[in-house]
XYZ file of C-alpha atoms in Angstrom:
628
model
C 31.493 -10.436 67.649
C 31.334 -8.320 64.520
C 31.682 -5.110 66.528
C 34.745 -6.545 68.233
C 36.315 -7.284 64.841
C 35.582 -3.762 63.590
C 36.736 -2.135 66.812
C 40.337 -1.663 65.691
C 39.185 -0.130 62.406
C 37.115 2.540 64.116
C 38.183 6.118 64.722
C 36.634 8.774 66.936
C 36.531 12.333 65.591
C 35.682 15.308 67.799
C 34.716 18.719 66.461
C 35.103 20.940 69.535
C 33.186 24.080 68.682
C 32.216 27.289 70.432
C 28.567 26.207 70.873
C 28.738 22.406 70.766
C 30.902 19.310 70.536
C 30.203 16.850 67.727
C 31.472 13.279 68.019
C 31.565 10.845 65.102
C 32.555 7.189 65.166
C 33.399 5.713 61.789
C 35.587 3.517 59.619
C 36.838 3.067 56.066
C 35.216 0.144 54.290
C 35.932 -0.669 50.643
C 37.080 2.877 49.861
C 33.967 4.351 51.453
C 33.868 6.549 54.539
C 31.272 5.047 56.878
C 29.838 7.032 59.794
C 28.358 4.535 62.262
C 27.431 6.794 65.187
C 26.967 10.533 65.703
C 26.429 12.588 68.871
C 26.015 16.343 69.393
C 26.147 17.906 72.873
C 25.767 21.653 73.430
C 27.735 23.630 76.008
C 25.546 24.501 78.989
C 27.684 27.569 79.711
C 29.780 29.767 77.448
C 33.043 27.926 78.009
C 34.481 28.958 74.629
C 34.743 32.328 72.903
C 35.759 32.815 69.267
C 36.969 29.231 69.020
C 39.236 29.526 72.071
C 38.654 27.407 75.169
C 38.310 29.550 78.301
C 36.982 26.964 80.763
C 38.807 23.664 80.301
C 36.767 21.770 82.902
C 33.433 22.776 81.346
C 34.569 21.738 77.868
C 35.925 18.453 79.270
C 32.484 17.725 80.786
C 30.813 18.133 77.394
C 33.416 15.940 75.676
C 32.899 13.310 78.380
C 29.142 13.321 77.660
C 29.845 12.818 73.952
C 32.240 9.985 74.778
C 29.776 8.233 77.102
C 26.883 8.492 74.628
C 28.990 7.047 71.819
C 30.239 4.257 74.097
C 26.662 3.316 74.954
C 25.875 3.105 71.231
C 28.959 1.203 70.085
C 29.317 -1.042 73.134
C 32.994 -0.590 73.949
C 35.303 1.898 75.657
C 36.747 4.741 73.597
C 40.329 5.678 74.426
C 41.651 7.918 71.641
C 40.272 10.757 69.551
C 41.211 12.921 66.612
C 40.647 16.642 67.032
C 40.997 19.807 64.981
C 41.839 23.334 66.015
C 39.972 26.376 64.731
C 42.031 28.840 62.789
C 42.257 31.291 65.694
C 45.641 33.081 65.654
C 46.533 30.911 62.676
C 49.857 31.579 60.978
C 50.875 30.042 57.660
C 54.238 29.714 55.962
C 54.617 28.907 52.273
C 57.933 27.263 51.342
C 59.598 25.596 48.372
C 62.599 23.306 48.866
C 64.714 21.059 46.644
C 66.219 17.614 47.174
C 69.021 16.310 44.978
C 68.508 12.668 43.987
C 71.631 11.902 41.970
C 71.777 10.814 38.336
C 68.329 9.701 37.085
C 67.244 8.091 40.330
C 63.831 6.547 40.955
C 61.850 8.689 43.390
C 61.213 6.544 46.454
C 58.706 7.066 49.244
C 61.632 7.863 51.544
C 62.587 10.753 49.223
C 59.057 12.173 49.441
C 59.056 11.902 53.236
C 62.510 13.464 53.413
C 61.645 16.480 51.268
C 58.373 17.111 53.132
C 60.275 17.015 56.425
C 62.871 19.384 54.991
C 60.122 21.771 53.865
C 58.464 21.728 57.303
C 61.793 22.492 58.965
C 62.255 25.439 56.600
C 58.719 26.648 57.394
C 59.539 26.556 61.110
C 62.728 28.572 60.494
C 60.766 31.175 58.520
C 58.192 31.414 61.299
C 60.885 31.938 63.945
C 62.429 34.749 61.885
C 59.143 36.555 61.244
C 57.746 36.197 64.781
C 60.077 37.438 67.464
C 57.455 37.398 70.242
C 57.272 35.125 73.251
C 54.490 32.878 71.903
C 55.519 29.331 71.091
C 53.896 27.797 68.026
C 53.043 24.227 67.031
C 52.708 23.008 63.465
C 49.173 21.608 63.321
C 48.981 20.676 59.676
C 50.393 21.109 56.213
C 49.209 20.801 52.632
C 51.218 19.969 49.533
C 50.712 22.621 46.864
C 52.802 21.069 44.091
C 55.599 18.596 43.434
C 58.182 19.249 40.722
C 60.633 16.797 39.182
C 63.540 18.407 37.370
C 61.516 21.621 37.244
C 58.412 20.023 35.714
C 55.099 20.010 37.578
C 54.076 16.487 38.568
C 51.111 15.337 40.634
C 52.760 12.253 42.169
C 56.523 11.844 41.720
C 56.673 8.341 43.260
C 58.650 5.875 41.041
C 59.412 8.526 38.398
C 63.060 9.051 37.408
C 64.783 12.370 37.920
C 67.680 14.253 39.451
C 66.006 17.057 41.425
C 62.800 16.724 43.438
C 61.066 19.904 44.641
C 58.005 20.519 46.766
C 55.920 23.602 47.484
C 53.839 23.336 50.634
C 51.913 25.457 53.127
C 52.488 24.727 56.811
C 49.997 25.973 59.386
C 50.904 26.930 62.945
C 48.918 27.724 66.085
C 50.057 29.145 69.426
C 50.924 26.542 72.041
C 48.186 28.035 74.259
C 45.465 27.007 71.790
C 46.872 23.513 71.355
C 47.431 22.953 75.084
C 43.859 23.930 75.988
C 42.454 21.457 73.451
C 44.684 18.694 74.787
C 43.782 19.444 78.400
C 40.060 19.320 77.609
C 40.306 15.995 75.785
C 42.496 14.332 78.419
C 40.188 15.735 81.107
C 37.388 13.740 79.491
C 39.355 10.500 79.748
C 40.619 10.402 76.157
C 44.020 10.634 74.510
C 44.684 12.701 71.380
C 46.127 10.484 68.664
C 45.942 12.977 65.788
C 45.393 16.691 65.420
C 44.747 18.830 62.374
C 43.248 22.187 61.478
C 39.503 22.564 60.860
C 39.813 24.062 57.345
C 42.280 21.329 56.356
C 39.807 18.686 57.508
C 36.805 20.384 55.913
C 38.372 20.766 52.502
C 39.279 17.068 52.570
C 35.611 16.193 51.988
C 33.936 19.421 50.827
C 36.157 20.065 47.807
C 37.172 16.823 46.043
C 40.694 16.717 44.685
C 39.442 16.747 41.093
C 37.586 20.017 41.805
C 40.607 21.858 43.185
C 41.646 23.024 39.724
C 38.945 25.641 40.241
C 39.528 28.715 42.356
C 37.145 27.903 45.217
C 36.901 29.485 48.668
C 35.589 27.143 51.356
C 34.221 29.027 54.378
C 33.356 27.180 57.596
C 31.113 29.587 59.519
C 30.942 28.343 63.071
C 29.843 30.090 66.218
C 33.110 31.787 67.135
C 35.247 31.799 63.992
C 34.942 31.555 60.235
C 37.745 29.398 58.811
C 38.682 29.825 55.168
C 40.555 27.545 52.760
C 41.188 28.490 49.139
C 41.920 26.088 46.267
C 43.533 26.994 42.969
C 45.375 25.148 40.187
C 44.698 21.731 41.666
C 45.842 22.348 45.223
C 45.177 24.307 48.394
C 46.431 27.829 47.861
C 45.880 29.517 51.242
C 44.270 29.339 54.682
C 42.738 32.213 56.618
C 40.465 32.981 59.554
C 38.173 35.733 60.765
C 36.928 35.939 64.337
C 33.413 36.910 63.266
C 30.793 34.196 62.901
C 27.435 33.084 64.276
C 27.944 34.505 67.769
C 28.086 38.024 66.311
C 24.518 37.537 65.063
C 23.386 36.063 68.389
C 24.893 38.902 70.421
C 23.412 41.525 68.077
C 19.951 39.941 68.357
C 20.277 39.746 72.153
C 21.066 43.473 72.362
C 18.308 44.535 69.984
C 15.566 42.366 71.511
C 16.608 42.435 75.199
C 17.309 38.697 75.338
C 19.755 36.534 77.229
C 22.365 34.839 75.049
C 20.818 31.345 75.105
C 17.369 32.647 74.125
C 18.855 34.709 71.315
C 20.801 31.668 70.087
C 17.645 29.543 70.062
C 15.726 32.190 68.094
C 18.576 32.630 65.608
C 18.667 28.888 64.904
C 14.892 28.832 64.200
C 14.701 31.945 62.018
C 15.556 30.090 58.812
C 13.128 27.188 59.369
C 10.095 28.834 61.041
C 7.761 31.553 59.734
C 6.767 32.999 63.115
C 8.395 32.940 66.558
C 7.119 33.523 70.096
C 9.666 34.559 72.730
C 9.994 36.277 76.092
C 12.585 38.996 76.770
C 14.551 39.479 80.010
C 11.785 41.787 81.327
C 9.243 38.981 81.084
C 7.392 40.567 78.159
C 6.207 38.116 75.522
C 6.608 38.861 71.811
C 5.424 37.331 68.555
C 7.327 38.236 65.389
C 7.689 37.001 61.858
C 11.037 35.406 61.050
C 11.470 37.886 58.203
C 11.245 40.750 60.705
C 13.849 39.146 62.953
C 16.145 38.577 59.971
C 15.774 42.260 59.108
C 16.758 43.091 62.692
C 20.095 41.280 62.442
C 20.797 42.291 58.836
C 23.468 44.876 59.872
C 25.326 42.160 61.794
C 25.023 39.725 58.869
C 26.386 42.349 56.475
C 29.344 42.896 58.806
C 30.078 39.150 58.942
C 29.699 38.827 55.154
C 31.971 41.821 54.557
C 34.761 40.588 56.830
C 34.661 37.077 55.357
C 34.747 38.511 51.826
C 37.624 40.865 52.645
C 39.649 37.968 54.029
C 38.991 35.912 50.890
C 40.099 38.781 48.644
C 43.186 39.420 50.761
C 44.416 35.832 50.575
C 43.231 35.015 47.044
C 44.143 38.325 45.452
C 40.875 38.419 43.513
C 37.285 37.205 43.553
C 37.225 33.376 43.454
C 35.234 31.382 40.930
C 32.906 30.062 43.632
C 32.356 30.020 47.390
C 31.265 26.952 49.349
C 29.715 27.646 52.759
C 29.656 25.068 55.536
C 29.157 25.141 59.306
C 26.090 25.976 61.362
C 26.408 29.693 60.621
C 25.919 29.082 56.903
C 22.271 28.144 57.587
C 21.402 31.799 58.251
C 18.912 32.884 55.607
C 20.258 35.704 53.456
C 23.938 35.332 54.410
C 25.031 33.556 51.181
C 23.452 36.345 49.125
C 25.274 39.014 51.137
C 28.610 37.245 50.573
C 27.926 37.011 46.828
C 27.178 40.743 46.745
C 30.318 41.610 48.721
C 32.444 39.539 46.320
C 30.477 40.657 43.240
C 29.760 37.027 42.386
C 26.557 35.659 40.836
C 24.304 34.474 43.654
C 24.337 30.868 42.400
C 28.156 30.811 42.767
C 27.845 30.984 46.569
C 26.302 27.756 47.814
C 25.762 25.971 51.107
C 27.283 22.464 51.101
C 25.562 19.588 52.884
C 26.879 16.111 53.583
C 24.950 14.876 50.530
C 27.705 16.458 48.432
C 30.450 14.322 50.034
C 31.669 11.590 47.715
C 31.982 7.973 48.895
C 30.125 8.616 52.175
C 27.752 6.264 53.997
C 26.003 8.005 56.887
C 24.118 5.570 59.152
C 22.971 7.666 62.158
C 19.250 8.503 62.249
C 19.649 12.157 63.248
C 19.848 14.456 60.213
C 22.983 16.534 59.847
C 23.483 19.575 57.643
C 26.398 21.835 56.694
C 27.648 21.706 60.290
C 28.534 18.041 59.670
C 31.100 18.696 56.945
C 34.001 19.543 59.265
C 33.547 16.629 61.724
C 33.302 14.214 58.792
C 36.490 15.745 57.401
C 38.178 15.272 60.786
C 37.048 11.638 60.772
C 38.479 11.069 57.309
C 41.810 12.628 58.316
C 41.828 10.364 61.378
C 41.323 7.226 59.313
C 43.806 8.134 56.582
C 46.571 9.671 58.690
C 46.102 8.333 62.211
C 49.220 8.054 64.365
C 51.479 9.402 61.610
C 51.922 12.905 63.000
C 52.610 12.052 66.645
C 55.084 10.031 68.604
C 54.746 9.172 72.268
C 57.850 8.874 74.438
C 58.659 8.960 78.134
C 61.243 11.140 79.858
C 62.114 9.959 83.351
C 58.876 8.001 83.315
C 56.663 10.930 82.269
C 54.704 10.360 79.006
C 54.999 13.056 76.327
C 53.389 13.358 72.892
C 55.294 15.293 70.240
C 54.270 16.615 66.825
C 56.403 14.763 64.307
C 56.626 17.562 61.744
C 60.397 17.106 61.577
C 63.120 14.817 62.813
C 62.825 14.868 66.587
C 65.673 14.467 69.040
C 66.005 14.197 72.802
C 66.284 17.958 73.265
C 62.780 18.300 71.720
C 61.454 15.975 74.395
C 63.207 17.954 77.121
C 61.827 21.209 75.705
C 58.278 19.817 75.750
C 58.837 18.750 79.349
C 60.330 22.197 80.126
C 63.344 20.439 81.610
C 65.736 22.883 83.263
C 68.862 22.985 81.033
C 70.960 23.994 84.041
C 70.555 20.419 85.264
C 72.581 19.229 82.265
C 75.694 21.265 83.076
C 78.148 20.149 85.777
C 78.945 22.731 88.424
C 82.174 23.474 90.206
C 82.483 22.839 93.883
C 82.958 25.778 96.215
C 86.088 27.865 95.807
C 88.542 28.473 98.616
C 89.864 32.013 99.080
C 93.367 32.271 100.576
C 95.302 35.457 101.296
C 98.996 35.005 100.410
C 101.342 37.776 101.498
C 98.423 40.213 101.492
C 97.064 39.134 98.096
C 93.682 37.376 97.988
C 93.646 34.359 95.687
C 90.808 32.079 94.548
C 91.351 28.345 94.260
C 88.573 26.739 92.230
C 86.627 23.654 93.185
C 86.527 20.745 90.772
C 83.807 20.192 88.189
C 81.190 17.535 88.821
C 80.074 14.921 86.326
C 77.948 15.922 83.314
C 74.368 14.730 82.993
C 73.970 11.117 81.938
C 71.446 10.703 79.113
C 70.210 7.312 77.989
C 67.632 6.191 75.445
C 66.263 2.704 75.905
C 69.095 2.038 78.386
C 71.819 2.997 75.888
C 74.071 6.062 76.092
C 72.646 9.025 74.178
C 73.040 12.779 73.720
C 70.719 15.740 73.237
C 70.905 15.181 69.459
C 69.923 11.491 69.544
C 66.864 10.887 67.350
C 63.561 10.054 69.015
C 61.191 7.378 67.751
C 57.777 6.333 68.947
C 57.928 4.428 72.228
C 61.438 5.539 73.207
C 62.235 5.702 76.913
C 64.602 8.526 77.852
C 66.257 8.810 81.241
C 68.168 11.883 82.438
C 70.472 11.740 85.443
C 71.217 15.390 86.306
C 74.753 16.732 86.323
C 76.476 16.900 89.686
C 78.380 19.529 91.635
C 82.057 18.727 92.065
C 84.019 18.672 95.339
C 85.130 21.918 96.913
C 88.680 23.104 96.348
C 91.343 21.042 98.162
C 94.343 23.256 98.872
C 97.444 22.134 100.762
C 99.945 24.683 101.971
C 102.786 23.171 99.948
C 100.700 23.667 96.788
C 100.983 27.439 96.971
C 104.662 27.792 97.904
C 107.624 28.514 95.676
C 110.787 26.499 96.123
C 112.690 29.452 97.544
C 110.456 30.287 100.487
C 112.110 30.728 103.879
C 110.879 27.927 106.096
C 111.399 29.849 109.301
C 109.215 32.748 108.102
C 106.202 30.620 107.060
C 103.066 31.554 108.985
C 99.486 30.238 108.796
C 96.924 32.652 110.245
C 99.749 34.373 112.152
C 101.269 31.196 113.568
C 104.376 29.383 112.417
C 103.426 26.168 110.642
C 104.514 23.174 108.557
C 103.862 22.821 104.813
C 101.695 19.713 104.963
C 98.573 21.348 106.421
C 95.291 21.715 104.520
C 94.055 25.274 104.056
C 90.506 26.460 104.666
C 88.474 29.309 103.206
C 89.662 32.663 104.536
C 93.105 31.466 105.708
C 96.072 33.834 105.560
C 99.586 32.739 104.601
C 102.733 34.843 104.828
C 106.373 34.020 104.133
C 109.606 35.442 102.773
C 111.722 34.022 99.972
C 115.442 33.362 100.207
C 117.713 36.428 99.838
C 114.688 38.745 100.040
C 113.513 41.013 102.792
C 110.198 42.489 103.642
C 111.134 45.514 101.523
C 111.042 43.213 98.448
C 107.315 42.482 98.872
C 106.359 44.048 95.522
C 108.782 41.777 93.717
C 107.468 38.782 95.639
C 103.904 39.580 94.672
C 104.916 40.063 91.047
C 106.575 36.659 91.001
C 103.632 34.961 92.689
C 101.265 36.441 90.105
C 102.969 34.199 87.571
C 102.096 31.010 89.435
C 100.254 28.521 87.218
C 96.982 26.752 88.031
C 97.260 23.022 87.574
C 94.659 20.451 88.606
C 92.753 23.297 90.315
C 95.817 24.128 92.457
C 98.381 26.921 92.143
C 101.799 25.524 91.207
C 104.825 27.805 91.432
C 106.879 28.369 88.311
C 110.269 29.794 87.503
C 110.328 33.246 85.898
C 112.287 31.951 82.943
C 109.680 29.302 82.071
C 106.447 31.086 83.124
C 104.104 31.861 80.163
C 100.405 32.273 79.455
C 98.470 29.726 77.383
C 96.710 31.285 74.349
C 93.879 29.375 72.644
C 92.220 30.791 69.514
C 88.768 29.413 68.651
C 85.577 30.410 66.865
C 82.681 31.154 69.228
C 79.229 31.445 67.612
C 80.929 32.139 64.291
C 83.245 34.886 65.580
C 86.961 34.671 66.477
C 87.708 34.420 70.201
C 91.160 34.518 71.778
C 91.372 32.997 75.242
C 94.349 33.869 77.413
C 94.618 31.549 80.365
C 97.115 30.402 82.928
C 95.661 26.907 82.691
C 97.623 24.299 80.794
C 94.401 23.127 79.079
C 90.686 23.903 78.884
C 87.607 21.722 78.673
C 84.309 22.770 77.099
C 82.612 23.776 80.329
C 85.549 26.121 81.149
C 84.425 28.351 78.275
C 81.672 29.845 80.434
C 84.457 31.565 82.430
C 85.634 33.409 79.309
C 82.414 34.354 77.501
C 79.595 36.736 78.316
C 76.721 34.267 78.618
C 73.853 34.631 81.082
C 72.947 31.298 82.694
C 71.120 32.823 85.645
C 67.719 32.474 83.943
C 66.441 29.915 81.452
C 65.714 31.622 78.109
C 64.784 28.606 75.992
C 66.714 25.504 74.939
C 70.442 25.593 75.691
C 72.283 24.608 72.490
C 75.873 23.403 72.904
C 77.872 22.414 69.780
C 81.564 21.564 69.453
C 83.097 21.194 65.987
C 79.681 20.464 64.502
C 78.774 17.800 67.049
C 76.804 17.852 70.311
C 79.182 19.125 72.961
C 80.511 16.961 75.763
C 81.190 19.068 78.831
C 84.593 17.519 79.472
C 85.849 17.609 75.860
C 89.264 19.350 75.519
C 89.247 22.738 73.785
C 92.047 23.342 71.273
C 93.063 26.147 68.939
C 90.980 26.199 65.722
C 87.971 24.573 67.435
C 84.487 25.891 66.623
C 81.916 26.138 69.409
C 78.311 27.305 69.526
C 76.596 28.221 72.791
C 73.203 29.905 72.672
C 69.584 29.815 73.801
C 67.163 28.592 71.119
């Protein structure tokens, strides 16, 4: 019964690494982080390289084993998990934004949320400007560097009075490919992702207490495929970085030097630091016995390379040698590596230390199996899960399909459609087929009518692409339709002064009340004109006006073109048309805009509001049409 009561307080954290998957099940009890169960399962095959998943099914199998073992220990089904991405292809954006509060206003929690959201939106804009490639990025975490109130540094502005609130934060982004592969692996194991962060963000949560972040400390998580770096300074997190050299470099070097397969080399590497002598067999079947010190000497060049690249990354992002370096992760166990990093950074050897879970404050660790520096990151992921769970994601449905979205900014329906890769062409009504008629030798096009625009609803109420999305919303999209084909009657194309007896339809005399079909030919003469006046006839007919998708004859004295002057994407645009009026969707006939291929999200704005396809267009209107 007790387990049932605690069930809703539990969180599952998964550390999906290059060599293994660690699963922790824990809770927060009286301000303490309690780890109840721990499971480690190693990959049987190399399904991940440098922190990137290459074989989703293989990784899903390992996660499923972790899930099943934890379920057997805790006694109930696990449905959701918190995960963290390695810093592979990590991009960071540092931004500072301001929020006006008014005259000496109390800072409310809503103000803090608003300014953080504003800062994340600015970080996304900066990222889009600096990265013009095809890769799509997700924000996977952010850290507050400092708050300021009226220009003064303040740790927590909540309930203080002021007029201008400012925040400086670092937002971290990963390519969609990295995020998608993690999601696919977790869902393939029968779990849902309820929170996602970045490994260095999670690790620093527990490895460097907030009261120690005044010091300039570099935290390095040396895994199998990547080494993730987080740097603290002046009380906050200053920078994140990553190098794609880590424990696997040592394994591969040892395998080459000693003629070993990868798994054997990995096993030997893991025992070097805890055993004096090792027996092993190479791929030729020859048995060897060597001292651990000799094997360490063998891989020293590889260790120096790893130490150098980690140190160079620290110096690049910190601008100088830090006060201290904390090493975590399985790779930090390698004997001699901390000393090499201290030498590369010109730090005293005691300033580079390996952190174990014994250094984590307010931690109760119940599992029997011992866990070392490789346990720091999964415990950090668990803490993030318990403190922040569900806050960074919303789950919606679009046409019945469930979608999870990162809530790093205000989300609207177009974000949901973008995540679903919904074809924007389905939102725009199309004209029906045109009818081409030849009149006195001149070929004319008579347009079909527009169909109805897409119908968008949220929770069964009318909505638009800009309607805000909240957790649990149900969005339905009814695609736009194609309108009826052109309907052209003979009397629609005739002037009042045509000669009835000369009227021919496809070479035959006819009446005016017949419907015309595509490709028909009409010929006639006007009163007091002969065949020799054909040029004049054509000139007059060119002035016919299009009304309700039909050509209506006009008198020369009253015939005039309609001129509409608007702003299109910020630039003046003069539209000269024979139509009496235009609607928004007509603009595509007058602008150079390629709709033949989807190039992102189609953004349509009309006078600062989401565009309605049938809205009238008037002089002085402002419209924006572009792919985002």
